[in-house]
Coordinates of C-alpha atoms and ligand atoms in Angstrom, one line a residue:
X1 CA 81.8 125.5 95.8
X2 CA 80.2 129.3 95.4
X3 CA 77.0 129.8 97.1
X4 CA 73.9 128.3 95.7
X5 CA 71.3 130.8 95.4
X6 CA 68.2 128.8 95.9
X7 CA 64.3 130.0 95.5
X8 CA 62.2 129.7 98.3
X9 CA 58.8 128.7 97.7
X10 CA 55.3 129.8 100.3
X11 CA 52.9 128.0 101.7
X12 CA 52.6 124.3 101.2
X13 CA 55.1 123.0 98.7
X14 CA 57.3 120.0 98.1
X15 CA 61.1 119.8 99.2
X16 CA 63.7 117.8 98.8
X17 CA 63.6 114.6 101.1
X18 CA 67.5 114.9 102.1
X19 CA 68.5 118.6 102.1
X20 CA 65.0 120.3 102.4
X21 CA 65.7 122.2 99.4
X22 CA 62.2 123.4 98.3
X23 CA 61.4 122.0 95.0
X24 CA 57.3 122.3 93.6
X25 CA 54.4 124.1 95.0
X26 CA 51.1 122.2 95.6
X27 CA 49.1 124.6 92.9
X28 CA 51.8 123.2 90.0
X29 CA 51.0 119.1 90.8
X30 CA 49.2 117.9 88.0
X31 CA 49.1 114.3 88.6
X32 CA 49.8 112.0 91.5
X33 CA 49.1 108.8 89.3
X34 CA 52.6 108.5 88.0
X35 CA 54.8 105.3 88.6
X36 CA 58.2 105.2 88.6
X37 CA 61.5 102.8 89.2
X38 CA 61.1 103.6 93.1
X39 CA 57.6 103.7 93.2
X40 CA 54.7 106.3 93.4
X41 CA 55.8 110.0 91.6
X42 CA 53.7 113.2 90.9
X43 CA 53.5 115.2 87.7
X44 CA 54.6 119.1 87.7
X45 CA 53.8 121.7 85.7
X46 CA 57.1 123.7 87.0
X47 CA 59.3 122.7 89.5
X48 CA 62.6 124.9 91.2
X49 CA 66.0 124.2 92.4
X50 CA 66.7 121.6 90.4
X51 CA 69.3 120.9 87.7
X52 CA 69.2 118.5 84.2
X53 CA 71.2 115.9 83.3
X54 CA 71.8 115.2 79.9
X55 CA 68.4 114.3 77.7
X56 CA 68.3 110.8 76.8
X57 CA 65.0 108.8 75.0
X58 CA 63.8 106.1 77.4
X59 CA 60.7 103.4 76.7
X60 CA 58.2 104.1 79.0
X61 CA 55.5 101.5 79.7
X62 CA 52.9 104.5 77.5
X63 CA 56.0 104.9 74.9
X64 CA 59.3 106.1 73.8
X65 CA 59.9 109.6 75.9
X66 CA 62.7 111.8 75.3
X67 CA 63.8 113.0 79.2
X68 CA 66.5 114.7 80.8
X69 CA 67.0 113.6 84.8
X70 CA 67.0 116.6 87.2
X71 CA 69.0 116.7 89.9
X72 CA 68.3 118.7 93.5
X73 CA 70.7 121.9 93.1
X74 CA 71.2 121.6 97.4
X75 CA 72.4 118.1 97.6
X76 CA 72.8 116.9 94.0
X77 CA 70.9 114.0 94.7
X78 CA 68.2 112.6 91.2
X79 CA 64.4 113.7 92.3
X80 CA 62.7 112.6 89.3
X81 CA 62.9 113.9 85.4
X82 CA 61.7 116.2 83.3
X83 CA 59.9 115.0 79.8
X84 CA 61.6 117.0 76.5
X85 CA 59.3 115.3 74.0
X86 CA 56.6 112.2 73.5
X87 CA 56.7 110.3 70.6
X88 CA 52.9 109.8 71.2
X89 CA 50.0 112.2 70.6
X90 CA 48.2 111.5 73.7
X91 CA 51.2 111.6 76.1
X92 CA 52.3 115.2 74.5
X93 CA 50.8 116.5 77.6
X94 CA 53.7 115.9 79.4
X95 CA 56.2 117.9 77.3
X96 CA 57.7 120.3 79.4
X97 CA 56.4 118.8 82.3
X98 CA 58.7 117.3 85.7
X99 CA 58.3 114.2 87.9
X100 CA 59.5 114.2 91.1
X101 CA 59.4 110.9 92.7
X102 CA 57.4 110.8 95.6
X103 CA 60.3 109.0 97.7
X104 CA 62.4 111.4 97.2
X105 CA 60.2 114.7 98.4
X106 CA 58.7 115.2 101.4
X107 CA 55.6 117.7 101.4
X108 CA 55.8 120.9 103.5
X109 CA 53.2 123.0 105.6
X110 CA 53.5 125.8 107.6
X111 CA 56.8 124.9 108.7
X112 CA 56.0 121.3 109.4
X113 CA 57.7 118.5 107.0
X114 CA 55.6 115.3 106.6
X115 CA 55.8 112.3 104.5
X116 CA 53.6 112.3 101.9
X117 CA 51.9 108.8 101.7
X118 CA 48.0 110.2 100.4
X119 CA 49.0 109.3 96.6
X120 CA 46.4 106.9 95.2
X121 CA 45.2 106.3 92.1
X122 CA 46.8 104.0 89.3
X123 CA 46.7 104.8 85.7
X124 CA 49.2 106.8 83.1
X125 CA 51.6 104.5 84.1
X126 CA 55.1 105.5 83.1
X127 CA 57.2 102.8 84.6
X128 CA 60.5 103.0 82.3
X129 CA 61.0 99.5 80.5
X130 CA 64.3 98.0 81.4
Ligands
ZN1 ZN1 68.4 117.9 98.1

């Protein structure tokens, strides 16, 4: 394997929860009201360091989404997805946008990792149907 060039990211940011491999800042979280298979996730406007899988559409509790999973580039491991494309008007917000699931991050502060367990809040749910 060649060497993985990897961005870093400044002040407080989210990394990855197995490799530290930084992944969002805190300015690009949009939501923390997301729901996921595992749980609690946050909405990105941008997110780094991370790879997609294939895009595939998947019916989420607010619709059909088209999404591609994104994978950490340090450990490989799936942090969450990005959204391609909503088949509904009021979630074409999220177009564009990434989850990262919330177990699968841990936040970062001056040098200091911490789990992040502050997410409250309950609504655009977008627990895939399976
Ligand atoms: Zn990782």
């Amino acid at each position: 394997m060649g060497r993985l060039c990897l961005i870093e990211l400044d002040g407080r940011f989210y990394s990855c929860h197995s490799c530290r491999t930084h992944l969002a800042n805190f300015d690009q979280l949009m939501s923390k009201a997301f729901h996921c298979r595992h749980g609690k996730a946050y909405l990105f406007n941008t997110v780094v360091n991370v790879f997609e899988g294939p895009l595939e559409e998947r019916m989420m509790t607010t619709g059909v989404h088209t999404v591609a999973d994104i994978y950490c580039k340090g450990c490989q491991q799936n942090v969450g997805w990005k959204y391609e494309f909503a088949q509904h008007k009021a979630q074409k917000y999220k177009e564009g946008k990434f989850i990262l699931e919330r177990g699968r991050v841990v936040g970062c502060e001056k040098g200091d990792f911490y789990l992040d367990t502050q997410a409250i809040g309950s609504d655009p749910d977008d627990v895939p149907l399976e």
